[in-house]
């Protein structure tokens, strides 16, 4: 359909125009027509189908012009199919003039579902002025009426959203399948899970992050400050959690900064370094000069962000195409060398006289 804002305004004889295919179930409102006729203001141009002369929007203004005895009325001509023109009429009536009733809008949603079943609930809701939940309920009633229980269910039809993008109608089922695959096959790559479940790699990555966050929260439980500093020998076989400070500042003098737990690497070869890292972070988190100073808490938050970045990086690297691996290796190696430079500078720090920058 053409955009009426760019169309030329012309005048047409009022008797040459056909009545609108209106979304109003009760027809025209006589009181509103009289109010328009008596106000004396100049009307905005009405919308008329170019080929047939049928009014798309503006029947109240047309009737008011007739009551005034005006032989012609200003119009904007538009093109389109009957189904598209009805959508244009609903849009116009929900945007200005006498509002449509809830019954009018529900009936309009039902009619648009019949002509545009591929539209999403949100797209139809934006046109009709009802909630997406209401459109979904209308869609469900239409499906149950048109598909008796004895008939096999029809395959879901992809839907077009408000942004024009086509999305599968069974996305909740696809996400649930991807979530099940991530639980059953934790070592599967994101690309494999995405391809088998029919979702994007980014969706698979988000679902894996949600699962890991939920597992970490359920396994962490209440944690006593300083508990990670003394790991028992029997705990050596299990990956220890990474403990860092997350609160921006303590609630009062002497209060403890809440801690958050992140899973340590599950690889057996990394458990030894992971335990050393946890002990070191626990020492930092419980040192008063770190725990109760703004700069110390900022340091702990920064370390926490670095750990989270490493965990997210492993997921993102799994989706990197092979031809980008070499360039990405250069970037990762550069960052690793910078970390080694920082560590070397810290090793030369004089614990009694000055900061690590002076030691460098």
mmCIF file of C-alpha atoms in Angstrom:
data_model
loop_
_atom_site.group_PDB
_atom_site.id
_atom_site.type_symbol
_atom_site.label_atom_id
_atom_site.label_comp_id
_atom_site.label_asym_id
_atom_site.label_seq_id
_atom_site.Cartn_x
_atom_site.Cartn_y
_atom_site.Cartn_z
ATOM 1 C CA UNK A 1 0.000 0.000 0.000
ATOM 2 C CA UNK A 2 1.132 3.499 -0.721
ATOM 3 C CA UNK A 3 1.912 5.848 2.141
ATOM 4 C CA UNK A 4 -0.941 8.341 2.351
ATOM 5 C CA UNK A 5 1.329 10.965 3.910
ATOM 6 C CA UNK A 6 3.073 11.270 0.535
ATOM 7 C CA UNK A 7 -0.053 11.077 -1.613
ATOM 8 C CA UNK A 8 -1.636 14.115 -3.223
ATOM 9 C CA UNK A 9 -4.772 15.599 -1.708
ATOM 10 C CA UNK A 10 -7.642 15.904 -4.162
ATOM 11 C CA UNK A 11 -11.363 16.596 -3.848
ATOM 12 C CA UNK A 12 -14.080 14.170 -4.937
ATOM 13 C CA UNK A 13 -17.886 14.431 -5.112
ATOM 14 C CA UNK A 14 -19.398 13.009 -1.943
ATOM 15 C CA UNK A 15 -21.970 11.011 -3.945
ATOM 16 C CA UNK A 16 -19.207 9.182 -5.831
ATOM 17 C CA UNK A 17 -17.756 7.566 -2.715
ATOM 18 C CA UNK A 18 -18.719 4.083 -1.506
ATOM 19 C CA UNK A 19 -19.248 3.262 2.209
ATOM 20 C CA UNK A 20 -16.292 1.894 4.118
ATOM 21 C CA UNK A 21 -15.619 -1.708 5.115
ATOM 22 C CA UNK A 22 -15.608 -0.427 8.660
ATOM 23 C CA UNK A 23 -14.261 -2.320 11.701
ATOM 24 C CA UNK A 24 -17.078 -0.773 13.753
ATOM 25 C CA UNK A 25 -19.591 -3.521 14.501
ATOM 26 C CA UNK A 26 -22.337 -1.021 15.434
ATOM 27 C CA UNK A 27 -21.817 1.163 12.355
ATOM 28 C CA UNK A 28 -21.679 4.948 12.443
ATOM 29 C CA UNK A 29 -22.312 6.955 15.596
ATOM 30 C CA UNK A 30 -25.037 9.486 14.783
ATOM 31 C CA UNK A 31 -24.158 11.748 17.719
ATOM 32 C CA UNK A 32 -20.533 11.903 16.607
ATOM 33 C CA UNK A 33 -21.592 12.749 13.055
ATOM 34 C CA UNK A 34 -23.761 15.640 14.298
ATOM 35 C CA UNK A 35 -20.981 16.916 16.543
ATOM 36 C CA UNK A 36 -18.585 16.985 13.601
ATOM 37 C CA UNK A 37 -21.107 18.722 11.357
ATOM 38 C CA UNK A 38 -21.793 21.435 13.934
ATOM 39 C CA UNK A 39 -18.196 22.147 14.943
ATOM 40 C CA UNK A 40 -17.533 24.170 11.777
ATOM 41 C CA UNK A 41 -13.870 23.063 11.559
ATOM 42 C CA UNK A 42 -12.287 21.980 8.304
ATOM 43 C CA UNK A 43 -11.947 18.200 8.118
ATOM 44 C CA UNK A 44 -8.736 16.281 7.605
ATOM 45 C CA UNK A 45 -8.730 14.468 4.229
ATOM 46 C CA UNK A 46 -10.347 11.046 4.332
ATOM 47 C CA UNK A 47 -8.711 7.894 2.916
ATOM 48 C CA UNK A 48 -10.230 6.429 -0.239
ATOM 49 C CA UNK A 49 -9.255 3.400 -2.319
ATOM 50 C CA UNK A 50 -7.995 4.640 -5.646
ATOM 51 C CA UNK A 51 -9.536 1.909 -7.800
ATOM 52 C CA UNK A 52 -13.037 1.624 -6.340
ATOM 53 C CA UNK A 53 -13.668 4.933 -4.552
ATOM 54 C CA UNK A 54 -14.485 3.030 -1.326
ATOM 55 C CA UNK A 55 -13.806 4.943 1.875
ATOM 56 C CA UNK A 56 -11.054 3.400 4.023
ATOM 57 C CA UNK A 57 -11.157 5.890 6.901
ATOM 58 C CA UNK A 58 -13.381 8.915 7.427
ATOM 59 C CA UNK A 59 -17.031 7.818 7.155
ATOM 60 C CA UNK A 60 -18.026 10.054 10.071
ATOM 61 C CA UNK A 61 -16.405 13.034 8.326
ATOM 62 C CA UNK A 62 -18.088 12.090 5.045
ATOM 63 C CA UNK A 63 -21.534 11.962 6.687
ATOM 64 C CA UNK A 64 -20.852 15.256 8.458
ATOM 65 C CA UNK A 65 -19.891 16.876 5.149
ATOM 66 C CA UNK A 66 -23.170 15.647 3.640
ATOM 67 C CA UNK A 67 -25.099 17.087 6.598
ATOM 68 C CA UNK A 68 -23.349 20.403 5.981
ATOM 69 C CA UNK A 69 -24.469 20.260 2.338
ATOM 70 C CA UNK A 70 -20.904 20.220 0.989
ATOM 71 C CA UNK A 71 -20.805 18.688 -2.538
ATOM 72 C CA UNK A 72 -17.117 17.665 -2.428
ATOM 73 C CA UNK A 73 -14.664 16.461 0.199
ATOM 74 C CA UNK A 74 -10.876 16.311 0.400
ATOM 75 C CA UNK A 75 -9.438 12.809 0.061
ATOM 76 C CA UNK A 76 -6.131 10.960 -0.063
ATOM 77 C CA UNK A 77 -6.115 7.987 -2.398
ATOM 78 C CA UNK A 78 -4.401 4.739 -1.407
ATOM 79 C CA UNK A 79 -3.840 1.385 -3.094
ATOM 80 C CA UNK A 80 -3.911 -2.168 -1.789
ATOM 81 C CA UNK A 81 -5.858 -5.394 -1.507
ATOM 82 C CA UNK A 82 -9.103 -5.622 0.448
ATOM 83 C CA UNK A 83 -7.358 -7.370 3.355
ATOM 84 C CA UNK A 84 -4.599 -4.762 3.515
ATOM 85 C CA UNK A 85 -7.069 -1.909 3.262
ATOM 86 C CA UNK A 86 -9.028 -3.290 6.215
ATOM 87 C CA UNK A 87 -5.810 -3.268 8.256
ATOM 88 C CA UNK A 88 -5.261 0.340 7.202
ATOM 89 C CA UNK A 89 -8.802 1.169 8.340
ATOM 90 C CA UNK A 90 -8.216 -0.443 11.751
ATOM 91 C CA UNK A 91 -4.915 1.406 12.174
ATOM 92 C CA UNK A 92 -6.515 4.726 11.321
ATOM 93 C CA UNK A 93 -9.487 4.230 13.655
ATOM 94 C CA UNK A 94 -7.290 3.209 16.600
ATOM 95 C CA UNK A 95 -4.989 6.183 16.050
ATOM 96 C CA UNK A 96 -7.469 9.073 15.996
ATOM 97 C CA UNK A 97 -11.125 10.007 15.916
ATOM 98 C CA UNK A 98 -13.860 8.073 17.729
ATOM 99 C CA UNK A 99 -12.123 5.128 19.480
ATOM 100 C CA UNK A 100 -13.047 1.571 18.574
ATOM 101 C CA UNK A 101 -14.708 -0.455 21.312
ATOM 102 C CA UNK A 102 -13.008 -3.503 22.786
ATOM 103 C CA UNK A 103 -15.440 -5.696 20.865
ATOM 104 C CA UNK A 104 -14.555 -3.878 17.632
ATOM 105 C CA UNK A 105 -10.834 -4.412 18.237
ATOM 106 C CA UNK A 106 -11.219 -8.091 19.115
ATOM 107 C CA UNK A 107 -13.336 -8.664 16.006
ATOM 108 C CA UNK A 108 -10.718 -6.855 13.933
ATOM 109 C CA UNK A 109 -7.981 -9.062 15.408
ATOM 110 C CA UNK A 110 -9.990 -12.170 14.517
ATOM 111 C CA UNK A 111 -10.457 -10.969 10.939
ATOM 112 C CA UNK A 112 -6.761 -10.066 10.526
ATOM 113 C CA UNK A 113 -5.798 -13.503 11.870
ATOM 114 C CA UNK A 114 -7.918 -15.036 9.119
ATOM 115 C CA UNK A 115 -6.210 -13.019 6.350
ATOM 116 C CA UNK A 116 -2.707 -12.721 7.866
ATOM 117 C CA UNK A 117 -2.139 -15.865 10.001
ATOM 118 C CA UNK A 118 1.625 -15.487 9.533
ATOM 119 C CA UNK A 119 1.657 -12.232 11.510
ATOM 120 C CA UNK A 120 2.846 -12.469 15.104
ATOM 121 C CA UNK A 121 0.579 -11.727 18.048
ATOM 122 C CA UNK A 122 2.564 -8.552 18.774
ATOM 123 C CA UNK A 123 2.231 -7.316 15.197
ATOM 124 C CA UNK A 124 -1.547 -7.777 15.200
ATOM 125 C CA UNK A 125 -1.808 -6.257 18.673
ATOM 126 C CA UNK A 126 0.019 -3.144 17.471
ATOM 127 C CA UNK A 127 -2.553 -2.723 14.677
ATOM 128 C CA UNK A 128 -5.719 -3.429 16.651
ATOM 129 C CA UNK A 129 -4.833 -1.785 19.956
ATOM 130 C CA UNK A 130 -5.238 -4.877 22.144
ATOM 131 C CA UNK A 131 -2.625 -6.802 24.094
ATOM 132 C CA UNK A 132 -0.588 -9.630 22.510
ATOM 133 C CA UNK A 133 -2.109 -11.961 25.111
ATOM 134 C CA UNK A 134 -5.594 -11.112 23.826
ATOM 135 C CA UNK A 135 -4.521 -11.795 20.237
ATOM 136 C CA UNK A 136 -3.044 -15.130 21.361
ATOM 137 C CA UNK A 137 -6.341 -16.078 23.000
ATOM 138 C CA UNK A 138 -8.259 -15.152 19.842
ATOM 139 C CA UNK A 139 -5.769 -17.166 17.759
ATOM 140 C CA UNK A 140 -6.258 -20.178 20.052
ATOM 141 C CA UNK A 141 -10.034 -20.011 19.718
ATOM 142 C CA UNK A 142 -9.776 -19.726 15.946
ATOM 143 C CA UNK A 143 -7.470 -22.748 15.779
ATOM 144 C CA UNK A 144 -9.746 -24.889 17.957
ATOM 145 C CA UNK A 145 -12.804 -23.962 15.894
ATOM 146 C CA UNK A 146 -11.143 -24.587 12.533
ATOM 147 C CA UNK A 147 -9.243 -27.761 13.525
ATOM 148 C CA UNK A 148 -11.494 -30.407 15.150
ATOM 149 C CA UNK A 149 -9.825 -32.852 17.525
ATOM 150 C CA UNK A 150 -10.204 -35.679 14.979
ATOM 151 C CA UNK A 151 -7.992 -33.844 12.489
ATOM 152 C CA UNK A 152 -4.184 -33.982 12.791
ATOM 153 C CA UNK A 153 -2.651 -30.703 14.044
ATOM 154 C CA UNK A 154 -1.318 -28.447 11.327
ATOM 155 C CA UNK A 155 2.403 -27.648 11.370
ATOM 156 C CA UNK A 156 3.230 -24.266 12.946
ATOM 157 C CA UNK A 157 3.466 -21.428 10.439
ATOM 158 C CA UNK A 158 6.398 -18.986 10.712
ATOM 159 C CA UNK A 159 5.262 -15.538 11.833
ATOM 160 C CA UNK A 160 6.316 -12.059 10.800
ATOM 161 C CA UNK A 161 7.025 -9.732 13.704
ATOM 162 C CA UNK A 162 6.591 -5.984 14.001
ATOM 163 C CA UNK A 163 10.149 -5.514 12.724
ATOM 164 C CA UNK A 164 9.395 -7.488 9.537
ATOM 165 C CA UNK A 165 11.591 -10.438 10.519
ATOM 166 C CA UNK A 166 10.241 -13.971 10.068
ATOM 167 C CA UNK A 167 10.383 -16.132 13.200
ATOM 168 C CA UNK A 168 9.242 -19.728 13.800
ATOM 169 C CA UNK A 169 5.955 -20.025 15.652
ATOM 170 C CA UNK A 170 7.301 -22.873 17.819
ATOM 171 C CA UNK A 171 10.222 -20.972 19.349
ATOM 172 C CA UNK A 172 9.293 -21.971 22.944
ATOM 173 C CA UNK A 173 9.498 -25.634 21.953
ATOM 174 C CA UNK A 174 12.801 -25.061 20.158
ATOM 175 C CA UNK A 175 14.299 -23.275 23.143
ATOM 176 C CA UNK A 176 13.164 -26.080 25.438
ATOM 177 C CA UNK A 177 14.764 -28.645 23.137
ATOM 178 C CA UNK A 178 18.005 -26.665 23.115
ATOM 179 C CA UNK A 179 17.915 -26.467 26.912
ATOM 180 C CA UNK A 180 17.450 -30.243 27.139
ATOM 181 C CA UNK A 181 20.345 -30.842 24.746
ATOM 182 C CA UNK A 182 22.601 -28.584 26.807
ATOM 183 C CA UNK A 183 21.757 -30.570 29.944
ATOM 184 C CA UNK A 184 22.093 -34.002 28.329
ATOM 185 C CA UNK A 185 25.230 -33.208 26.318
ATOM 186 C CA UNK A 186 27.210 -30.567 28.234
ATOM 187 C CA UNK A 187 30.281 -31.031 25.998
ATOM 188 C CA UNK A 188 28.377 -30.367 22.760
ATOM 189 C CA UNK A 189 29.349 -27.161 20.974
ATOM 190 C CA UNK A 190 26.922 -24.283 20.715
ATOM 191 C CA UNK A 191 26.793 -24.669 16.952
ATOM 192 C CA UNK A 192 25.767 -28.333 17.264
ATOM 193 C CA UNK A 193 23.038 -27.557 19.783
ATOM 194 C CA UNK A 194 21.759 -24.631 17.718
ATOM 195 C CA UNK A 195 21.603 -26.673 14.524
ATOM 196 C CA UNK A 196 19.832 -29.633 16.142
ATOM 197 C CA UNK A 197 17.309 -27.532 18.063
ATOM 198 C CA UNK A 198 16.670 -25.038 15.263
ATOM 199 C CA UNK A 199 17.756 -21.935 17.187
ATOM 200 C CA UNK A 200 20.509 -19.389 16.695
ATOM 201 C CA UNK A 201 23.966 -19.791 18.211
ATOM 202 C CA UNK A 202 23.372 -16.694 20.346
ATOM 203 C CA UNK A 203 20.171 -18.242 21.739
ATOM 204 C CA UNK A 204 22.048 -21.455 22.571
ATOM 205 C CA UNK A 205 24.764 -19.402 24.265
ATOM 206 C CA UNK A 206 22.220 -17.474 26.349
ATOM 207 C CA UNK A 207 20.469 -20.694 27.424
ATOM 208 C CA UNK A 208 23.792 -22.257 28.468
ATOM 209 C CA UNK A 209 24.633 -19.162 30.511
ATOM 210 C CA UNK A 210 21.227 -19.337 32.200
ATOM 211 C CA UNK A 211 21.703 -23.008 33.045
ATOM 212 C CA UNK A 212 25.167 -22.420 34.471
ATOM 213 C CA UNK A 213 24.039 -19.403 36.471
ATOM 214 C CA UNK A 214 21.166 -21.406 37.927
ATOM 215 C CA UNK A 215 23.434 -24.339 38.770
ATOM 216 C CA UNK A 216 26.021 -22.075 40.414
ATOM 217 C CA UNK A 217 23.345 -20.349 42.491
ATOM 218 C CA UNK A 218 21.826 -23.643 43.666
ATOM 219 C CA UNK A 219 25.185 -25.232 44.513
ATOM 220 C CA UNK A 220 26.735 -22.191 46.210
ATOM 221 C CA UNK A 221 24.245 -21.802 49.071
ATOM 222 C CA UNK A 222 25.154 -19.719 52.117
ATOM 223 C CA UNK A 223 28.915 -19.300 52.309
ATOM 224 C CA UNK A 224 30.951 -18.503 55.426
ATOM 225 C CA UNK A 225 33.594 -15.823 54.768
ATOM 226 C CA UNK A 226 37.015 -17.341 54.718
ATOM 227 C CA UNK A 227 35.780 -20.906 54.151
ATOM 228 C CA UNK A 228 37.710 -21.228 50.898
ATOM 229 C CA UNK A 229 41.007 -20.451 52.550
ATOM 230 C CA UNK A 230 41.289 -23.870 54.161
ATOM 231 C CA UNK A 231 40.280 -26.524 51.660
ATOM 232 C CA UNK A 232 40.213 -30.010 53.114
ATOM 233 C CA UNK A 233 42.178 -32.738 51.307
ATOM 234 C CA UNK A 234 38.963 -34.565 50.401
ATOM 235 C CA UNK A 235 37.808 -31.439 48.543
ATOM 236 C CA UNK A 236 40.752 -31.578 46.138
ATOM 237 C CA UNK A 237 38.882 -33.774 43.666
ATOM 238 C CA UNK A 238 36.106 -31.209 43.225
ATOM 239 C CA UNK A 239 36.527 -27.893 41.401
ATOM 240 C CA UNK A 240 36.474 -25.082 43.924
ATOM 241 C CA UNK A 241 34.334 -21.959 43.435
ATOM 242 C CA UNK A 242 35.888 -18.629 42.605
ATOM 243 C CA UNK A 243 35.026 -16.242 45.431
ATOM 244 C CA UNK A 244 35.177 -12.501 44.870
ATOM 245 C CA UNK A 245 33.474 -9.439 46.292
ATOM 246 C CA UNK A 246 30.411 -8.151 44.447
ATOM 247 C CA UNK A 247 28.963 -5.381 46.606
ATOM 248 C CA UNK A 248 30.140 -1.818 45.815
ATOM 249 C CA UNK A 249 30.594 -0.864 49.488
ATOM 250 C CA UNK A 250 29.900 -2.392 52.926
ATOM 251 C CA UNK A 251 26.696 -1.623 54.768
ATOM 252 C CA UNK A 252 28.612 -0.255 57.740
ATOM 253 C CA UNK A 253 31.920 -0.271 59.555
ATOM 254 C CA UNK A 254 33.048 -3.804 60.175
ATOM 255 C CA UNK A 255 30.295 -5.337 58.028
ATOM 256 C CA UNK A 256 31.132 -8.053 55.554
ATOM 257 C CA UNK A 257 30.976 -7.545 51.810
ATOM 258 C CA UNK A 258 28.625 -10.135 50.239
ATOM 259 C CA UNK A 259 30.423 -12.695 48.110
ATOM 260 C CA UNK A 260 29.389 -14.287 44.853
ATOM 261 C CA UNK A 261 30.521 -17.657 43.532
ATOM 262 C CA UNK A 262 31.565 -18.577 40.034
ATOM 263 C CA UNK A 263 32.350 -22.160 38.958
ATOM 264 C CA UNK A 264 36.017 -22.992 38.546
ATOM 265 C CA UNK A 265 37.214 -24.880 35.432
ATOM 266 C CA UNK A 266 36.099 -28.512 35.430
ATOM 267 C CA UNK A 267 39.232 -29.725 33.646
ATOM 268 C CA UNK A 268 41.265 -31.962 35.989
ATOM 269 C CA UNK A 269 44.530 -30.361 34.833
ATOM 270 C CA UNK A 270 43.343 -26.938 35.993
ATOM 271 C CA UNK A 271 42.090 -27.924 39.456
ATOM 272 C CA UNK A 272 45.431 -27.288 41.149
ATOM 273 C CA UNK A 273 45.833 -23.745 39.793
ATOM 274 C CA UNK A 274 42.126 -23.136 40.427
ATOM 275 C CA UNK A 275 42.530 -23.980 44.126
ATOM 276 C CA UNK A 276 45.534 -21.653 44.368
ATOM 277 C CA UNK A 277 43.522 -18.910 42.682
ATOM 278 C CA UNK A 278 40.591 -19.430 45.064
ATOM 279 C CA UNK A 279 42.820 -19.269 48.125
ATOM 280 C CA UNK A 280 44.483 -16.087 46.872
ATOM 281 C CA UNK A 281 41.145 -14.431 46.102
ATOM 282 C CA UNK A 282 39.819 -15.471 49.496
ATOM 283 C CA UNK A 283 42.805 -13.807 51.166
ATOM 284 C CA UNK A 284 42.152 -10.611 49.197
ATOM 285 C CA UNK A 285 38.417 -10.650 49.897
ATOM 286 C CA UNK A 286 38.981 -10.928 53.662
ATOM 287 C CA UNK A 287 41.887 -8.498 53.992
ATOM 288 C CA UNK A 288 40.595 -5.327 55.739
ATOM 289 C CA UNK A 289 42.790 -3.053 53.601
ATOM 290 C CA UNK A 290 41.034 -4.464 50.520
ATOM 291 C CA UNK A 291 37.608 -5.265 51.892
ATOM 292 C CA UNK A 292 36.899 -1.925 53.548
ATOM 293 C CA UNK A 293 38.384 0.537 51.024
ATOM 294 C CA UNK A 294 36.849 1.854 47.834
ATOM 295 C CA UNK A 295 39.926 0.994 45.779
ATOM 296 C CA UNK A 296 40.067 -2.513 47.248
ATOM 297 C CA UNK A 297 36.425 -3.234 46.504
ATOM 298 C CA UNK A 298 36.905 -1.864 43.004
ATOM 299 C CA UNK A 299 39.819 -4.290 42.582
ATOM 300 C CA UNK A 300 37.679 -7.227 43.714
ATOM 301 C CA UNK A 301 34.868 -6.248 41.352
ATOM 302 C CA UNK A 302 37.374 -5.953 38.514
ATOM 303 C CA UNK A 303 38.744 -9.433 39.227
ATOM 304 C CA UNK A 304 35.205 -10.761 39.332
ATOM 305 C CA UNK A 305 34.513 -9.214 35.931
ATOM 306 C CA UNK A 306 37.688 -10.778 34.513
ATOM 307 C CA UNK A 307 36.594 -14.238 35.684
ATOM 308 C CA UNK A 308 33.136 -13.779 34.203
ATOM 309 C CA UNK A 309 34.707 -12.578 30.967
ATOM 310 C CA UNK A 310 36.833 -15.721 30.739
ATOM 311 C CA UNK A 311 33.781 -17.925 31.284
ATOM 312 C CA UNK A 312 31.824 -16.067 28.607
ATOM 313 C CA UNK A 313 34.839 -16.094 26.293
ATOM 314 C CA UNK A 314 34.927 -19.882 26.247
ATOM 315 C CA UNK A 315 31.347 -19.922 25.020
ATOM 316 C CA UNK A 316 31.962 -17.241 22.404
ATOM 317 C CA UNK A 317 35.104 -18.911 21.096
ATOM 318 C CA UNK A 318 33.110 -22.082 20.399
ATOM 319 C CA UNK A 319 31.108 -20.207 17.778
ATOM 320 C CA UNK A 320 34.087 -18.659 15.966
ATOM 321 C CA UNK A 321 34.394 -19.817 12.323
ATOM 322 C CA UNK A 322 37.642 -21.658 11.553
ATOM 323 C CA UNK A 323 38.956 -19.023 9.149
ATOM 324 C CA UNK A 324 38.984 -16.453 11.996
ATOM 325 C CA UNK A 325 40.886 -18.639 14.447
ATOM 326 C CA UNK A 326 44.347 -17.342 13.523
ATOM 327 C CA UNK A 327 43.473 -13.670 13.935
ATOM 328 C CA UNK A 328 41.642 -14.400 17.180
ATOM 329 C CA UNK A 329 44.669 -16.332 18.453
ATOM 330 C CA UNK A 330 46.820 -13.238 17.969
ATOM 331 C CA UNK A 331 44.394 -11.116 19.987
ATOM 332 C CA UNK A 332 44.092 -13.646 22.822
ATOM 333 C CA UNK A 333 47.877 -14.157 22.918
ATOM 334 C CA UNK A 334 48.406 -10.398 23.159
ATOM 335 C CA UNK A 335 46.092 -10.162 26.159
ATOM 336 C CA UNK A 336 47.832 -13.161 27.762
ATOM 337 C CA UNK A 337 51.223 -11.485 27.358
ATOM 338 C CA UNK A 338 49.868 -8.309 28.962
ATOM 339 C CA UNK A 339 48.627 -10.347 31.933
ATOM 340 C CA UNK A 340 52.051 -11.966 32.220
ATOM 341 C CA UNK A 341 53.650 -8.506 32.192
ATOM 342 C CA UNK A 342 51.380 -7.368 35.012
ATOM 343 C CA UNK A 343 52.136 -10.525 37.010
ATOM 344 C CA UNK A 344 55.882 -10.076 36.521
ATOM 345 C CA UNK A 345 55.659 -6.512 37.782
ATOM 346 C CA UNK A 346 53.724 -7.629 40.853
ATOM 347 C CA UNK A 347 56.344 -10.274 41.635
ATOM 348 C CA UNK A 348 58.979 -7.535 41.858
ATOM 349 C CA UNK A 349 56.894 -5.492 44.299
ATOM 350 C CA UNK A 350 58.606 -4.581 47.570
ATOM 351 C CA UNK A 351 56.056 -5.589 50.236
ATOM 352 C CA UNK A 352 57.286 -2.877 52.605
ATOM 353 C CA UNK A 353 58.213 0.087 50.426
ATOM 354 C CA UNK A 354 55.802 1.240 47.816
ATOM 355 C CA UNK A 355 53.512 -0.054 45.100
ATOM 356 C CA UNK A 356 54.210 -2.529 42.333
ATOM 357 C CA UNK A 357 54.529 0.325 39.839
ATOM 358 C CA UNK A 358 57.581 1.593 41.814
ATOM 359 C CA UNK A 359 59.062 -1.898 41.750
ATOM 360 C CA UNK A 360 58.740 -1.990 37.983
#
